């Protein structure tokens, strides 16, 4: 073994504990500093918030300095003594970083002192991009999930320890510092970047309120909402940030306070972190008349119900656009029988008697 290069940070004046942990795979290398305090621009110090340096191997510079610093990475919600960068691992285009003293859950809520967290990144177009923050399902204060390099990664599989965790898998029988390990894997739930459950509009105080939900999201950067008066010519009216990658149902909303009287058409689309877009469906509202619809249960087995303030027609369509069922509905409660329909995902298109249209995704088990 011959020393080729000594690795030092070039962008941070006082890295603090640079090299506390390291990882290398192929042409990608990571160096962690759990005590690093500044942001990526070497500003705004927060004690021991932590940081990670990413390097790429460039053979052109061999043997002088083949490893080139390409990125400084910090927790987007950096906080005092999170110890982000206390652990780093990389495998191919995936890496995981731990913050063993992070107090907050995956949506930066439910503070538990030193519960710990981990962050998964993917190398997209040469940049390490955060795709998910994850925590232990039974997280408690003091567990220190991911504490100090207690992680491993292999492809889409990640193993994180919490050696101060005390309960068994049922959350019972506590033993002081008994410890646990948690296995995570990216599951092939859907080939779509966003699995949309529903997209609907509701009239509130004569303005349109849009809501939509997703089952899963993969590399989802943001949603785009467009509005039209004729259903043909659309204008951009809003963008709403997505959740990146998640297998947990997400719920979104946006209110159009500039909606005028008459019928308005709204089109929802989604853009990935790599810039690719997917256009969903178009719905319309007329808040001069208003309507309110709910569908439950969802998922369902042999029947679901539609509750509407207005009557109309519903069409149940498969993912090829084939109409499987068509039925008139009345104002009030309606039962939709599906015992002769195969399990799977379907779209429910509703055309109300006032001309409003809404679309929902339903799942039959």
mmCIF file with all atom_site columns, C-alpha atoms in Angstrom, residues 130-263:
data_model
loop_
_atom_site.group_PDB
_atom_site.id
_atom_site.type_symbol
_atom_site.label_atom_id
_atom_site.label_alt_id
_atom_site.label_comp_id
_atom_site.label_asym_id
_atom_site.label_entity_id
_atom_site.label_seq_id
_atom_site.pdbx_PDB_ins_code
_atom_site.Cartn_x
_atom_site.Cartn_y
_atom_site.Cartn_z
_atom_site.occupancy
_atom_site.B_iso_or_equiv
_atom_site.pdbx_formal_charge
_atom_site.auth_seq_id
_atom_site.auth_comp_id
_atom_site.auth_asym_id
_atom_site.auth_atom_id
_atom_site.pdbx_PDB_model_num
ATOM 1   C CA . UNK A 1 130 ? -31.563 13.813 -0.011  1.00 0.00 ? 130 UNK A CA 1
ATOM 2   C CA . UNK A 1 131 ? -34.365 11.357 -0.747  1.00 0.00 ? 131 UNK A CA 1
ATOM 3   C CA . UNK A 1 132 ? -35.522 10.390 2.741   1.00 0.00 ? 132 UNK A CA 1
ATOM 4   C CA . UNK A 1 133 ? -35.047 11.000 6.436   1.00 0.00 ? 133 UNK A CA 1
ATOM 5   C CA . UNK A 1 134 ? -35.971 7.988  8.560   1.00 0.00 ? 134 UNK A CA 1
ATOM 6   C CA . UNK A 1 135 ? -36.175 7.115  12.231  1.00 0.00 ? 135 UNK A CA 1
ATOM 7   C CA . UNK A 1 136 ? -36.917 4.063  14.352  1.00 0.00 ? 136 UNK A CA 1
ATOM 8   C CA . UNK A 1 137 ? -40.581 3.068  14.374  1.00 0.00 ? 137 UNK A CA 1
ATOM 9   C CA . UNK A 1 138 ? -40.507 2.834  18.187  1.00 0.00 ? 138 UNK A CA 1
ATOM 10  C CA . UNK A 1 139 ? -38.220 5.826  18.774  1.00 0.00 ? 139 UNK A CA 1
ATOM 11  C CA . UNK A 1 140 ? -37.779 7.075  22.317  1.00 0.00 ? 140 UNK A CA 1
ATOM 12  C CA . UNK A 1 141 ? -35.670 9.717  24.011  1.00 0.00 ? 141 UNK A CA 1
ATOM 13  C CA . UNK A 1 142 ? -32.062 8.638  24.478  1.00 0.00 ? 142 UNK A CA 1
ATOM 14  C CA . UNK A 1 143 ? -32.101 5.760  21.958  1.00 0.00 ? 143 UNK A CA 1
ATOM 15  C CA . UNK A 1 144 ? -29.449 7.507  19.807  1.00 0.00 ? 144 UNK A CA 1
ATOM 16  C CA . UNK A 1 145 ? -30.545 5.724  16.638  1.00 0.00 ? 145 UNK A CA 1
ATOM 17  C CA . UNK A 1 146 ? -27.517 5.677  14.296  1.00 0.00 ? 146 UNK A CA 1
ATOM 18  C CA . UNK A 1 147 ? -25.097 6.837  16.984  1.00 0.00 ? 147 UNK A CA 1
ATOM 19  C CA . UNK A 1 148 ? -21.470 7.232  15.819  1.00 0.00 ? 148 UNK A CA 1
ATOM 20  C CA . UNK A 1 149 ? -21.121 5.198  12.633  1.00 0.00 ? 149 UNK A CA 1
ATOM 21  C CA . UNK A 1 150 ? -23.374 2.309  13.676  1.00 0.00 ? 150 UNK A CA 1
ATOM 22  C CA . UNK A 1 151 ? -24.750 1.817  10.159  1.00 0.00 ? 151 UNK A CA 1
ATOM 23  C CA . UNK A 1 152 ? -24.311 -0.359 7.092   1.00 0.00 ? 152 UNK A CA 1
ATOM 24  C CA . UNK A 1 153 ? -25.595 -0.135 3.510   1.00 0.00 ? 153 UNK A CA 1
ATOM 25  C CA . UNK A 1 154 ? -25.784 -2.604 0.634   1.00 0.00 ? 154 UNK A CA 1
ATOM 26  C CA . UNK A 1 155 ? -27.538 -1.322 -2.466  1.00 0.00 ? 155 UNK A CA 1
ATOM 27  C CA . UNK A 1 156 ? -31.060 -0.349 -1.471  1.00 0.00 ? 156 UNK A CA 1
ATOM 28  C CA . UNK A 1 157 ? -30.742 -1.979 1.978   1.00 0.00 ? 157 UNK A CA 1
ATOM 29  C CA . UNK A 1 158 ? -29.754 -0.078 5.111   1.00 0.00 ? 158 UNK A CA 1
ATOM 30  C CA . UNK A 1 159 ? -29.093 -1.329 8.649   1.00 0.00 ? 159 UNK A CA 1
ATOM 31  C CA . UNK A 1 160 ? -29.047 1.148  11.545  1.00 0.00 ? 160 UNK A CA 1
ATOM 32  C CA . UNK A 1 161 ? -28.373 0.375  15.200  1.00 0.00 ? 161 UNK A CA 1
ATOM 33  C CA . UNK A 1 162 ? -29.680 2.034  18.343  1.00 0.00 ? 162 UNK A CA 1
ATOM 34  C CA . UNK A 1 163 ? -27.640 0.432  21.074  1.00 0.00 ? 163 UNK A CA 1
ATOM 35  C CA . UNK A 1 164 ? -29.247 2.476  23.861  1.00 0.00 ? 164 UNK A CA 1
ATOM 36  C CA . UNK A 1 165 ? -32.761 1.308  22.895  1.00 0.00 ? 165 UNK A CA 1
ATOM 37  C CA . UNK A 1 166 ? -34.303 -0.695 25.726  1.00 0.00 ? 166 UNK A CA 1
ATOM 38  C CA . UNK A 1 167 ? -37.572 -2.435 24.674  1.00 0.00 ? 167 UNK A CA 1
ATOM 39  C CA . UNK A 1 168 ? -38.209 -5.599 22.682  1.00 0.00 ? 168 UNK A CA 1
ATOM 40  C CA . UNK A 1 169 ? -39.972 -5.667 19.287  1.00 0.00 ? 169 UNK A CA 1
ATOM 41  C CA . UNK A 1 170 ? -43.362 -5.360 20.990  1.00 0.00 ? 170 UNK A CA 1
ATOM 42  C CA . UNK A 1 171 ? -42.243 -2.294 22.934  1.00 0.00 ? 171 UNK A CA 1
ATOM 43  C CA . UNK A 1 172 ? -42.217 -4.257 26.195  1.00 0.00 ? 172 UNK A CA 1
ATOM 44  C CA . UNK A 1 173 ? -39.774 -5.774 28.714  1.00 0.00 ? 173 UNK A CA 1
ATOM 45  C CA . UNK A 1 174 ? -37.306 -2.879 28.987  1.00 0.00 ? 174 UNK A CA 1
ATOM 46  C CA . UNK A 1 175 ? -33.687 -3.668 29.757  1.00 0.00 ? 175 UNK A CA 1
ATOM 47  C CA . UNK A 1 176 ? -31.167 -0.891 30.292  1.00 0.00 ? 176 UNK A CA 1
ATOM 48  C CA . UNK A 1 177 ? -29.273 -0.191 27.046  1.00 0.00 ? 177 UNK A CA 1
ATOM 49  C CA . UNK A 1 178 ? -30.224 -3.594 25.593  1.00 0.00 ? 178 UNK A CA 1
ATOM 50  C CA . UNK A 1 179 ? -29.951 -2.256 22.037  1.00 0.00 ? 179 UNK A CA 1
ATOM 51  C CA . UNK A 1 180 ? -31.712 -2.884 18.740  1.00 0.00 ? 180 UNK A CA 1
ATOM 52  C CA . UNK A 1 181 ? -30.972 -2.818 15.012  1.00 0.00 ? 181 UNK A CA 1
ATOM 53  C CA . UNK A 1 182 ? -33.380 -1.642 12.307  1.00 0.00 ? 182 UNK A CA 1
ATOM 54  C CA . UNK A 1 183 ? -33.437 -2.886 8.715   1.00 0.00 ? 183 UNK A CA 1
ATOM 55  C CA . UNK A 1 184 ? -34.760 -0.689 5.896   1.00 0.00 ? 184 UNK A CA 1
ATOM 56  C CA . UNK A 1 185 ? -35.211 -1.469 2.224   1.00 0.00 ? 185 UNK A CA 1
ATOM 57  C CA . UNK A 1 186 ? -36.548 0.326  -0.831  1.00 0.00 ? 186 UNK A CA 1
ATOM 58  C CA . UNK A 1 187 ? -39.501 -1.782 -1.955  1.00 0.00 ? 187 UNK A CA 1
ATOM 59  C CA . UNK A 1 188 ? -40.762 -1.896 -5.555  1.00 0.00 ? 188 UNK A CA 1
ATOM 60  C CA . UNK A 1 189 ? -44.187 -0.554 -4.609  1.00 0.00 ? 189 UNK A CA 1
ATOM 61  C CA . UNK A 1 190 ? -44.802 1.376  -7.785  1.00 0.00 ? 190 UNK A CA 1
ATOM 62  C CA . UNK A 1 191 ? -42.951 2.175  -11.000 1.00 0.00 ? 191 UNK A CA 1
ATOM 63  C CA . UNK A 1 192 ? -44.528 5.626  -10.967 1.00 0.00 ? 192 UNK A CA 1
ATOM 64  C CA . UNK A 1 193 ? -42.661 8.544  -9.366  1.00 0.00 ? 193 UNK A CA 1
ATOM 65  C CA . UNK A 1 194 ? -45.875 9.537  -7.583  1.00 0.00 ? 194 UNK A CA 1
ATOM 66  C CA . UNK A 1 195 ? -48.820 7.238  -6.892  1.00 0.00 ? 195 UNK A CA 1
ATOM 67  C CA . UNK A 1 196 ? -51.755 9.645  -6.735  1.00 0.00 ? 196 UNK A CA 1
ATOM 68  C CA . UNK A 1 197 ? -54.731 8.603  -4.621  1.00 0.00 ? 197 UNK A CA 1
ATOM 69  C CA . UNK A 1 198 ? -57.106 11.502 -5.199  1.00 0.00 ? 198 UNK A CA 1
ATOM 70  C CA . UNK A 1 199 ? -57.334 15.005 -6.562  1.00 0.00 ? 199 UNK A CA 1
ATOM 71  C CA . UNK A 1 200 ? -60.412 16.993 -5.684  1.00 0.00 ? 200 UNK A CA 1
ATOM 72  C CA . UNK A 1 201 ? -61.786 20.498 -5.348  1.00 0.00 ? 201 UNK A CA 1
ATOM 73  C CA . UNK A 1 202 ? -64.065 22.019 -2.739  1.00 0.00 ? 202 UNK A CA 1
ATOM 74  C CA . UNK A 1 203 ? -65.707 25.423 -2.611  1.00 0.00 ? 203 UNK A CA 1
ATOM 75  C CA . UNK A 1 204 ? -64.965 27.348 0.596   1.00 0.00 ? 204 UNK A CA 1
ATOM 76  C CA . UNK A 1 205 ? -66.253 30.909 0.936   1.00 0.00 ? 205 UNK A CA 1
ATOM 77  C CA . UNK A 1 206 ? -66.772 31.059 -2.836  1.00 0.00 ? 206 UNK A CA 1
ATOM 78  C CA . UNK A 1 207 ? -63.139 30.150 -3.530  1.00 0.00 ? 207 UNK A CA 1
ATOM 79  C CA . UNK A 1 208 ? -61.696 26.838 -4.677  1.00 0.00 ? 208 UNK A CA 1
ATOM 80  C CA . UNK A 1 209 ? -59.731 24.669 -2.239  1.00 0.00 ? 209 UNK A CA 1
ATOM 81  C CA . UNK A 1 210 ? -57.745 21.882 -3.913  1.00 0.00 ? 210 UNK A CA 1
ATOM 82  C CA . UNK A 1 211 ? -56.623 18.773 -2.040  1.00 0.00 ? 211 UNK A CA 1
ATOM 83  C CA . UNK A 1 212 ? -54.723 15.719 -3.226  1.00 0.00 ? 212 UNK A CA 1
ATOM 84  C CA . UNK A 1 213 ? -53.107 12.686 -1.630  1.00 0.00 ? 213 UNK A CA 1
ATOM 85  C CA . UNK A 1 214 ? -50.385 10.215 -2.581  1.00 0.00 ? 214 UNK A CA 1
ATOM 86  C CA . UNK A 1 215 ? -49.724 6.634  -1.509  1.00 0.00 ? 215 UNK A CA 1
ATOM 87  C CA . UNK A 1 216 ? -46.021 6.739  -2.382  1.00 0.00 ? 216 UNK A CA 1
ATOM 88  C CA . UNK A 1 217 ? -43.517 9.204  -3.825  1.00 0.00 ? 217 UNK A CA 1
ATOM 89  C CA . UNK A 1 218 ? -40.124 8.607  -5.446  1.00 0.00 ? 218 UNK A CA 1
ATOM 90  C CA . UNK A 1 219 ? -37.736 11.521 -6.027  1.00 0.00 ? 219 UNK A CA 1
ATOM 91  C CA . UNK A 1 220 ? -40.687 13.906 -6.066  1.00 0.00 ? 220 UNK A CA 1
ATOM 92  C CA . UNK A 1 221 ? -39.465 17.510 -6.136  1.00 0.00 ? 221 UNK A CA 1
ATOM 93  C CA . UNK A 1 222 ? -42.700 19.503 -6.427  1.00 0.00 ? 222 UNK A CA 1
ATOM 94  C CA . UNK A 1 223 ? -46.274 19.650 -7.708  1.00 0.00 ? 223 UNK A CA 1
ATOM 95  C CA . UNK A 1 224 ? -47.527 22.238 -10.194 1.00 0.00 ? 224 UNK A CA 1
ATOM 96  C CA . UNK A 1 225 ? -51.087 23.602 -10.265 1.00 0.00 ? 225 UNK A CA 1
ATOM 97  C CA . UNK A 1 226 ? -52.406 25.261 -13.412 1.00 0.00 ? 226 UNK A CA 1
ATOM 98  C CA . UNK A 1 227 ? -55.750 27.029 -13.896 1.00 0.00 ? 227 UNK A CA 1
ATOM 99  C CA . UNK A 1 228 ? -57.874 27.593 -16.989 1.00 0.00 ? 228 UNK A CA 1
ATOM 100 C CA . UNK A 1 229 ? -61.182 29.267 -17.782 1.00 0.00 ? 229 UNK A CA 1
ATOM 101 C CA . UNK A 1 230 ? -61.843 27.256 -20.944 1.00 0.00 ? 230 UNK A CA 1
ATOM 102 C CA . UNK A 1 231 ? -60.180 23.904 -20.156 1.00 0.00 ? 231 UNK A CA 1
ATOM 103 C CA . UNK A 1 232 ? -57.677 24.450 -22.997 1.00 0.00 ? 232 UNK A CA 1
ATOM 104 C CA . UNK A 1 233 ? -55.411 27.377 -22.148 1.00 0.00 ? 233 UNK A CA 1
ATOM 105 C CA . UNK A 1 234 ? -53.769 26.964 -18.741 1.00 0.00 ? 234 UNK A CA 1
ATOM 106 C CA . UNK A 1 235 ? -51.670 29.297 -16.602 1.00 0.00 ? 235 UNK A CA 1
ATOM 107 C CA . UNK A 1 236 ? -49.361 28.435 -13.719 1.00 0.00 ? 236 UNK A CA 1
ATOM 108 C CA . UNK A 1 237 ? -50.879 29.493 -10.393 1.00 0.00 ? 237 UNK A CA 1
ATOM 109 C CA . UNK A 1 238 ? -48.921 27.584 -7.734  1.00 0.00 ? 238 UNK A CA 1
ATOM 110 C CA . UNK A 1 239 ? -46.143 25.126 -6.923  1.00 0.00 ? 239 UNK A CA 1
ATOM 111 C CA . UNK A 1 240 ? -46.162 22.919 -3.820  1.00 0.00 ? 240 UNK A CA 1
ATOM 112 C CA . UNK A 1 241 ? -43.078 21.086 -2.560  1.00 0.00 ? 241 UNK A CA 1
ATOM 113 C CA . UNK A 1 242 ? -43.187 17.289 -2.655  1.00 0.00 ? 242 UNK A CA 1
ATOM 114 C CA . UNK A 1 243 ? -41.781 14.896 -0.046  1.00 0.00 ? 243 UNK A CA 1
ATOM 115 C CA . UNK A 1 244 ? -38.892 13.482 -2.118  1.00 0.00 ? 244 UNK A CA 1
ATOM 116 C CA . UNK A 1 245 ? -39.121 9.744  -1.525  1.00 0.00 ? 245 UNK A CA 1
ATOM 117 C CA . UNK A 1 246 ? -41.605 8.286  0.928   1.00 0.00 ? 246 UNK A CA 1
ATOM 118 C CA . UNK A 1 247 ? -43.735 5.168  1.319   1.00 0.00 ? 247 UNK A CA 1
ATOM 119 C CA . UNK A 1 248 ? -46.085 6.952  3.717   1.00 0.00 ? 248 UNK A CA 1
ATOM 120 C CA . UNK A 1 249 ? -49.339 8.525  2.525   1.00 0.00 ? 249 UNK A CA 1
ATOM 121 C CA . UNK A 1 250 ? -49.026 12.288 2.092   1.00 0.00 ? 250 UNK A CA 1
ATOM 122 C CA . UNK A 1 251 ? -51.774 14.909 1.952   1.00 0.00 ? 251 UNK A CA 1
ATOM 123 C CA . UNK A 1 252 ? -51.534 18.276 0.216   1.00 0.00 ? 252 UNK A CA 1
ATOM 124 C CA . UNK A 1 253 ? -53.758 21.317 -0.171  1.00 0.00 ? 253 UNK A CA 1
ATOM 125 C CA . UNK A 1 254 ? -53.806 24.694 -1.893  1.00 0.00 ? 254 UNK A CA 1
ATOM 126 C CA . UNK A 1 255 ? -56.468 27.394 -1.932  1.00 0.00 ? 255 UNK A CA 1
ATOM 127 C CA . UNK A 1 256 ? -57.164 29.632 -4.905  1.00 0.00 ? 256 UNK A CA 1
ATOM 128 C CA . UNK A 1 257 ? -58.114 32.990 -3.401  1.00 0.00 ? 257 UNK A CA 1
ATOM 129 C CA . UNK A 1 258 ? -58.168 34.596 -6.833  1.00 0.00 ? 258 UNK A CA 1
ATOM 130 C CA . UNK A 1 259 ? -60.788 32.314 -8.320  1.00 0.00 ? 259 UNK A CA 1
ATOM 131 C CA . UNK A 1 260 ? -63.483 34.245 -10.136 1.00 0.00 ? 260 UNK A CA 1
ATOM 132 C CA . UNK A 1 261 ? -67.115 33.265 -10.565 1.00 0.00 ? 261 UNK A CA 1
ATOM 133 C CA . UNK A 1 262 ? -68.000 30.609 -13.112 1.00 0.00 ? 262 UNK A CA 1
ATOM 134 C CA . UNK A 1 263 ? -66.258 27.369 -13.971 1.00 0.00 ? 263 UNK A CA 1
#
